[in-house]
PDB file of C-alpha atoms in Angstrom:
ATOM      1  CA  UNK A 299     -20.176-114.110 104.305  1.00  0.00           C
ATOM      2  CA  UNK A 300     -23.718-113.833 102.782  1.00  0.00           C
ATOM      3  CA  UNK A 301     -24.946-113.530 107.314  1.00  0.00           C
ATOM      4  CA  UNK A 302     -22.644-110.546 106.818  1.00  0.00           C
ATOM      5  CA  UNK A 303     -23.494-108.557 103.951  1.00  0.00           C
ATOM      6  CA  UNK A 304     -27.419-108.963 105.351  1.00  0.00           C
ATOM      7  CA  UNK A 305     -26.140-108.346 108.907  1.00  0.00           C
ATOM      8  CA  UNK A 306     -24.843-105.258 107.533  1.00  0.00           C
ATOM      9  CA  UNK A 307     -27.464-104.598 105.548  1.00  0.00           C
ATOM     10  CA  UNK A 308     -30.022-104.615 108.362  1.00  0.00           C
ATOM     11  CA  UNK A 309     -27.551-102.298 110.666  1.00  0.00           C
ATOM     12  CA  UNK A 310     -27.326 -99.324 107.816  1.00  0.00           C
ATOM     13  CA  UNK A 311     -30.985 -99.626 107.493  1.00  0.00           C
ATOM     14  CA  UNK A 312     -31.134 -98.892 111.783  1.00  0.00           C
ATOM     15  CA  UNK A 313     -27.909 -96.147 111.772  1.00  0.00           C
ATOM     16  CA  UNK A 314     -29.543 -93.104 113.367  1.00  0.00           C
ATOM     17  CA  UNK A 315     -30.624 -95.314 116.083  1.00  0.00           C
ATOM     18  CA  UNK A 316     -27.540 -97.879 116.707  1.00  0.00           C
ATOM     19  CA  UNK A 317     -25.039 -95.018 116.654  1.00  0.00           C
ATOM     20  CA  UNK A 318     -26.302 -92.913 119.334  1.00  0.00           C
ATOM     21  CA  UNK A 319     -23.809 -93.919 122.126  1.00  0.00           C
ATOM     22  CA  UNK A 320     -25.691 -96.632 124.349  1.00  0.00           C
ATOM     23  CA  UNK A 321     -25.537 -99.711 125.622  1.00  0.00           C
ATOM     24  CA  UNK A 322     -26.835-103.249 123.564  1.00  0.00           C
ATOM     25  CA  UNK A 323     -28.036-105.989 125.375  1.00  0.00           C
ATOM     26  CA  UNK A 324     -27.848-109.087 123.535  1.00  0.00           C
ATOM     27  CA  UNK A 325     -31.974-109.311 123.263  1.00  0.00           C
ATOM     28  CA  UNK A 326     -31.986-106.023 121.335  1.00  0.00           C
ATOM     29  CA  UNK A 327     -30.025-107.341 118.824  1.00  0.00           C
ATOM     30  CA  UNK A 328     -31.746-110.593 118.495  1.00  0.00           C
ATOM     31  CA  UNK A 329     -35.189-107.957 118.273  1.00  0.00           C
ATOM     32  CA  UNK A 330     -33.627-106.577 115.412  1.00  0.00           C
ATOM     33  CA  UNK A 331     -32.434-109.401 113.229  1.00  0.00           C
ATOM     34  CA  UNK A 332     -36.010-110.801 114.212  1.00  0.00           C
ATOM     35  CA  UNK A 333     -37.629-107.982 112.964  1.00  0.00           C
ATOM     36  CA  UNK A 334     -37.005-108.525 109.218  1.00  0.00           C
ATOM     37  CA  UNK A 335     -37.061-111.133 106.700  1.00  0.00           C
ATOM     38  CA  UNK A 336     -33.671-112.951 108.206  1.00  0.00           C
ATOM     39  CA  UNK A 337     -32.874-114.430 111.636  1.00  0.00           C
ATOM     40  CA  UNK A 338     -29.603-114.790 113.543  1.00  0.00           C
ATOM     41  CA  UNK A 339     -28.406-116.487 116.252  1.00  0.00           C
ATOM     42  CA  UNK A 340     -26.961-114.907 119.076  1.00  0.00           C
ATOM     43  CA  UNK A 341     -23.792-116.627 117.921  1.00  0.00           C
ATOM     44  CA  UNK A 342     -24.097-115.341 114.483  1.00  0.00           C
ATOM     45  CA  UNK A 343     -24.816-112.197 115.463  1.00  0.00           C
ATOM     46  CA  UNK A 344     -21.290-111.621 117.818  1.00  0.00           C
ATOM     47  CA  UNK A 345     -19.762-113.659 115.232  1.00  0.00           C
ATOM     48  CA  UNK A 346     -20.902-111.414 112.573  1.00  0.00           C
ATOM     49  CA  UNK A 347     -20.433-107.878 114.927  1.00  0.00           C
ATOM     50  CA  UNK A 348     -16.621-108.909 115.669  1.00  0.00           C
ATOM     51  CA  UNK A 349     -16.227-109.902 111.688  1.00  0.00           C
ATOM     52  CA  UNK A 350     -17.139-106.134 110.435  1.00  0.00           C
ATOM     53  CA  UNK A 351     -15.631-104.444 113.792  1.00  0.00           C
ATOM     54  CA  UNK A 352     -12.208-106.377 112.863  1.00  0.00           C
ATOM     55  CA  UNK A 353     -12.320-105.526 109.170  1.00  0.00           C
ATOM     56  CA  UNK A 354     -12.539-101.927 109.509  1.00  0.00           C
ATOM     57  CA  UNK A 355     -10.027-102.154 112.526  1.00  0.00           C
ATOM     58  CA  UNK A 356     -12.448-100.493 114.922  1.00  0.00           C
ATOM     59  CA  UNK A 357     -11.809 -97.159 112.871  1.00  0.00           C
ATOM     60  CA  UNK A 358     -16.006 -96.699 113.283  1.00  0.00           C
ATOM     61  CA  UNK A 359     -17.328 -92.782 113.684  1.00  0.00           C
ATOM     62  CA  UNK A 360     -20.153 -92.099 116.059  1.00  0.00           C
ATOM     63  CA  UNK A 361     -23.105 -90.301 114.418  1.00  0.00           C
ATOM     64  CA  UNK A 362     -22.341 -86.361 115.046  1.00  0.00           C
ATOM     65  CA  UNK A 363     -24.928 -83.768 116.449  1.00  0.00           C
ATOM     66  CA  UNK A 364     -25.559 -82.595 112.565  1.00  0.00           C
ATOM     67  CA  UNK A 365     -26.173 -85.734 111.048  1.00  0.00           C
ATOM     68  CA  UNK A 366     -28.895 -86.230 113.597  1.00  0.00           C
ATOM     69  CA  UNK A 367     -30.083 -82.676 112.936  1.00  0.00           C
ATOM     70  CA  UNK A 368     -30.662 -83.877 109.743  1.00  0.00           C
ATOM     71  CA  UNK A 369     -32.207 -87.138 110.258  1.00  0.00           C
ATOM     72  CA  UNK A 370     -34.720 -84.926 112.868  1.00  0.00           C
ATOM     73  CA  UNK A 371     -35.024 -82.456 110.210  1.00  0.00           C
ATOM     74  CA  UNK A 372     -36.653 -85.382 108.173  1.00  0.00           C
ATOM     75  CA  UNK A 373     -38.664 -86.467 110.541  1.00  0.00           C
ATOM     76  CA  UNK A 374     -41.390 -83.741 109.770  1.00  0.00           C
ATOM     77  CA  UNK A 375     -44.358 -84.536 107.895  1.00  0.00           C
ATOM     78  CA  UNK A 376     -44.536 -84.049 104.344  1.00  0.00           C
ATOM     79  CA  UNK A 377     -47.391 -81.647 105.095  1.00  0.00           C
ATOM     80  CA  UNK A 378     -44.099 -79.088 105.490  1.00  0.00           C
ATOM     81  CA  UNK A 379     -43.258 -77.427 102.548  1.00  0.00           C
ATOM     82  CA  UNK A 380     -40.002 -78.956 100.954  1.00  0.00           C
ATOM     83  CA  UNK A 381     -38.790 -74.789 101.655  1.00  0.00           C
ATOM     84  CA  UNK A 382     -39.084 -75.058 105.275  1.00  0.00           C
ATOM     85  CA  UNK A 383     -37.431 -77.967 105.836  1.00  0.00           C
ATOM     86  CA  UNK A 384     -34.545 -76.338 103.934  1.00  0.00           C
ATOM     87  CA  UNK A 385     -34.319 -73.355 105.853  1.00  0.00           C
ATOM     88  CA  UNK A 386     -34.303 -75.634 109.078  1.00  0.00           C
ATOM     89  CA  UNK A 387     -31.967 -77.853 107.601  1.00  0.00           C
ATOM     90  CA  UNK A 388     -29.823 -74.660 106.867  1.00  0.00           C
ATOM     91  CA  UNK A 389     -30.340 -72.872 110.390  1.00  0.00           C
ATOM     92  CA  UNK A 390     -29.717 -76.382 112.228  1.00  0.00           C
ATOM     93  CA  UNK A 391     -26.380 -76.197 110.201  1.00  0.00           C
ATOM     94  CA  UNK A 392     -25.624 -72.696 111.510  1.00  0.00           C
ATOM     95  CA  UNK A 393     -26.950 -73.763 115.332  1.00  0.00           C
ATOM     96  CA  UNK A 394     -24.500 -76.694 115.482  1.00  0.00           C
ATOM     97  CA  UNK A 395     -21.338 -74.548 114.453  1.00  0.00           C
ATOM     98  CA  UNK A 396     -22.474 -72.422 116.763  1.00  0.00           C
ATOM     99  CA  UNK A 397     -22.651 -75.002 119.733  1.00  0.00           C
ATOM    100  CA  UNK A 398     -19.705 -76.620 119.079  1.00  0.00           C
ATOM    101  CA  UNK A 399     -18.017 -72.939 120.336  1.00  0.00           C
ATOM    102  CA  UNK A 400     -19.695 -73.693 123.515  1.00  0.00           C
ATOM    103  CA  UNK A 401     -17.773 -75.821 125.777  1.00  0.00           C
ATOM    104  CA  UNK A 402     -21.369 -76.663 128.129  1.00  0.00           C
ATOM    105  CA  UNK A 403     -22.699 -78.594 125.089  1.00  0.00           C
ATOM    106  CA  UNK A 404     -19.437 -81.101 125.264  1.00  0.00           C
ATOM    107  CA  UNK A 405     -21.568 -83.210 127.960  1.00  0.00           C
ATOM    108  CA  UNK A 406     -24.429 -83.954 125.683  1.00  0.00           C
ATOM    109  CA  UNK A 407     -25.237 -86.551 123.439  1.00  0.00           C
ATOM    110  CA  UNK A 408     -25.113 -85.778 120.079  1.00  0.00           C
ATOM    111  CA  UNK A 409     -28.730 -86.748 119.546  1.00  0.00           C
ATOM    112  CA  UNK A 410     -29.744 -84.245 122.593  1.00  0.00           C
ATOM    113  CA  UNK A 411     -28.008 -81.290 121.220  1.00  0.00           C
ATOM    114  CA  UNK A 412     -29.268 -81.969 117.745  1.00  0.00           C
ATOM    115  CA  UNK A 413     -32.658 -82.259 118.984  1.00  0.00           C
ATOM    116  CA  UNK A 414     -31.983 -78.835 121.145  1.00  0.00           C
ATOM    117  CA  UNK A 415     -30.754 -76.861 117.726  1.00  0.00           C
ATOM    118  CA  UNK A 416     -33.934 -78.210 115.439  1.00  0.00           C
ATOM    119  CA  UNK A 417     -36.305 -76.783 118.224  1.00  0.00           C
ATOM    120  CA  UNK A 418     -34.664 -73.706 118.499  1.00  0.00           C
ATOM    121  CA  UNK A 419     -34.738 -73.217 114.584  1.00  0.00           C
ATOM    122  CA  UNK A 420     -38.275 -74.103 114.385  1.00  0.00           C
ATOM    123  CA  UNK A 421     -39.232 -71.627 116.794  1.00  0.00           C
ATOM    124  CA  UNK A 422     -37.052 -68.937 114.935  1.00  0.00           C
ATOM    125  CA  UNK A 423     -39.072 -69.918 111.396  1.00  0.00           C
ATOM    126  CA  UNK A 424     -40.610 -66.406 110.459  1.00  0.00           C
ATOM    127  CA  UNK A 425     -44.176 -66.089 109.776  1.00  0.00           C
ATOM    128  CA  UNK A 426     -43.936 -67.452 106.279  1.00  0.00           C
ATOM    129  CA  UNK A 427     -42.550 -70.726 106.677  1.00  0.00           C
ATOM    130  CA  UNK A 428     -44.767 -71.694 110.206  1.00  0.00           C
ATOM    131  CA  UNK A 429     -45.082 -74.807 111.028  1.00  0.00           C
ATOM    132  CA  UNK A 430     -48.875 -76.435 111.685  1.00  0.00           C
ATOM    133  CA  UNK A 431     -49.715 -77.666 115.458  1.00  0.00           C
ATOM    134  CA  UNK A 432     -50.762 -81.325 113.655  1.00  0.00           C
ATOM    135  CA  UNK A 433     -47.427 -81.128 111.775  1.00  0.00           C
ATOM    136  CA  UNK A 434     -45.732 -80.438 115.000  1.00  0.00           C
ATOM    137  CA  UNK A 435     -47.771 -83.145 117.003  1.00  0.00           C
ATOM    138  CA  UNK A 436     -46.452 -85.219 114.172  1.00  0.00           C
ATOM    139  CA  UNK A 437     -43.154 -84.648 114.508  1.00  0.00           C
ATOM    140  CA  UNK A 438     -43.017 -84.847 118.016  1.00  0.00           C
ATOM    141  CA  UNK A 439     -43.708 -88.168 118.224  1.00  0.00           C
ATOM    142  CA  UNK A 440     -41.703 -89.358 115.361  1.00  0.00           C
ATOM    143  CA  UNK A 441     -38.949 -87.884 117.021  1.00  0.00           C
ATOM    144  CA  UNK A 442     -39.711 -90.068 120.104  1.00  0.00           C
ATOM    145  CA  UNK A 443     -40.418 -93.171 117.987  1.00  0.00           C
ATOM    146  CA  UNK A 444     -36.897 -93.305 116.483  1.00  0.00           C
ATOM    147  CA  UNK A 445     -34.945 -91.165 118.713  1.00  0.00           C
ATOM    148  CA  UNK A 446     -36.636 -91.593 122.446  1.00  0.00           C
ATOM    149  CA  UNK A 447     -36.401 -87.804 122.874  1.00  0.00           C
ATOM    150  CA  UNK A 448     -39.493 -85.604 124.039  1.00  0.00           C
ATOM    151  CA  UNK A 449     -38.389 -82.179 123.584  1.00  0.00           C
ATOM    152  CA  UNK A 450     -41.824 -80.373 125.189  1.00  0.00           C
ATOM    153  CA  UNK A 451     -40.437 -81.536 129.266  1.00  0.00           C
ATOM    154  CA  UNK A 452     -36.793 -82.980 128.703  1.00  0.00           C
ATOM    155  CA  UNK A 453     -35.019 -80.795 130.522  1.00  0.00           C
ATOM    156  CA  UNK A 454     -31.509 -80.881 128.655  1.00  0.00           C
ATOM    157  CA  UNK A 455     -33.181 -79.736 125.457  1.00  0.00           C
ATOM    158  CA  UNK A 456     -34.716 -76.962 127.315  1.00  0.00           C
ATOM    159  CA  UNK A 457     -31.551 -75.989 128.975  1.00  0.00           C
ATOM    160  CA  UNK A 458     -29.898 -76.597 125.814  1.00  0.00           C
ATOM    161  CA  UNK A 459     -32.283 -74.202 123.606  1.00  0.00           C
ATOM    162  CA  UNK A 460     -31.825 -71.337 126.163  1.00  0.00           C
ATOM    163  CA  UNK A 461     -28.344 -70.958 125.467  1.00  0.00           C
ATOM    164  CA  UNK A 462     -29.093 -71.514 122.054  1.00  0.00           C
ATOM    165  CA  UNK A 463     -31.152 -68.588 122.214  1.00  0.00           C
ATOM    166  CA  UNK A 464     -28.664 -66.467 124.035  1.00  0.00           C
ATOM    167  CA  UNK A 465     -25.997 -66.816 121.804  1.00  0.00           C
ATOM    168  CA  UNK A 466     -28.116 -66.016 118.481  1.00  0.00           C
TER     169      UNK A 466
END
């Protein structure tokens, strides 16, 4: 039970990235019990996997499109005023309402839309609460670290902020 409650332990630590809907190959998960201070076998690992799955009788919730607007959200440097990342956090809150109204959005991952809504609020930021090129830069590629997302040439987050746009 002890492979468990680390197992576990390790998979809360990862949850913005293991709940995006994907697919796990084996060697992933062996990557990620390698990466910290335990090790699992591929045995213990689908041991351990069906164990939790069982126990909560699959009754497991995907990550939604705010929760990963918020994880973004805190993604930005902490050159960023503690303000401004309020006010996004806020206007992500209002964009996501807003595109769950919007029956095109259905199609796209949560991460995707959430990613769409935190660019759009950024560029609606008024003068007072800008956000720095660097800081952008920044969070650009944190964004891709943890997420895989480039928002600058990913065409579903462009799509997605135009009719975010449109309906604000």
């Amino acid at each position: 039970m002890e492979v468990c409650f680390h197992f576990y332990t390790l998979l809360t630590s990862f949850s913005s990235q293991l709940l995006e809907p994907r697919t796990f190959h084996m060697t992933d998960m062996i990557k990620l019990g390698m990466s910290s201070s335990f090790s699992f076998s591929p045995k213990q690992i689908i041991s351990t996997e069906n164990d939790i799955l069982f126990a909560l009788g699959f009754d497991v919730l995907p990550c939604t499109a705010l929760q990963f607007a918020y994880y973004i959200v805190c993604c930005l440097p902490s050159e960023v005023p503690s303000s401004t990342k309020y006010v996004l956090q806020e206007l992500s809150k209002y964009m996501t309402e807003l595109a769950v109204c919007v029956y095109k959005f259905v199609a796209f991952k949560p991460s995707v839309k959430a990613l769409a809504v935190v660019c759009c609020a950024i560029d609606s930021l008024d003068d007072g609460n800008e956000i720095s090129t660097e800081s952008k830069t920044v969070f650009a590629l944190r964004v891709h670290e943890i997420f895989g997302l480039w928002f600058h040439d990913d065409e579903r987050i462009i799509g997605l902020k135009g009719e975010l746009k449109t309906l604000i």
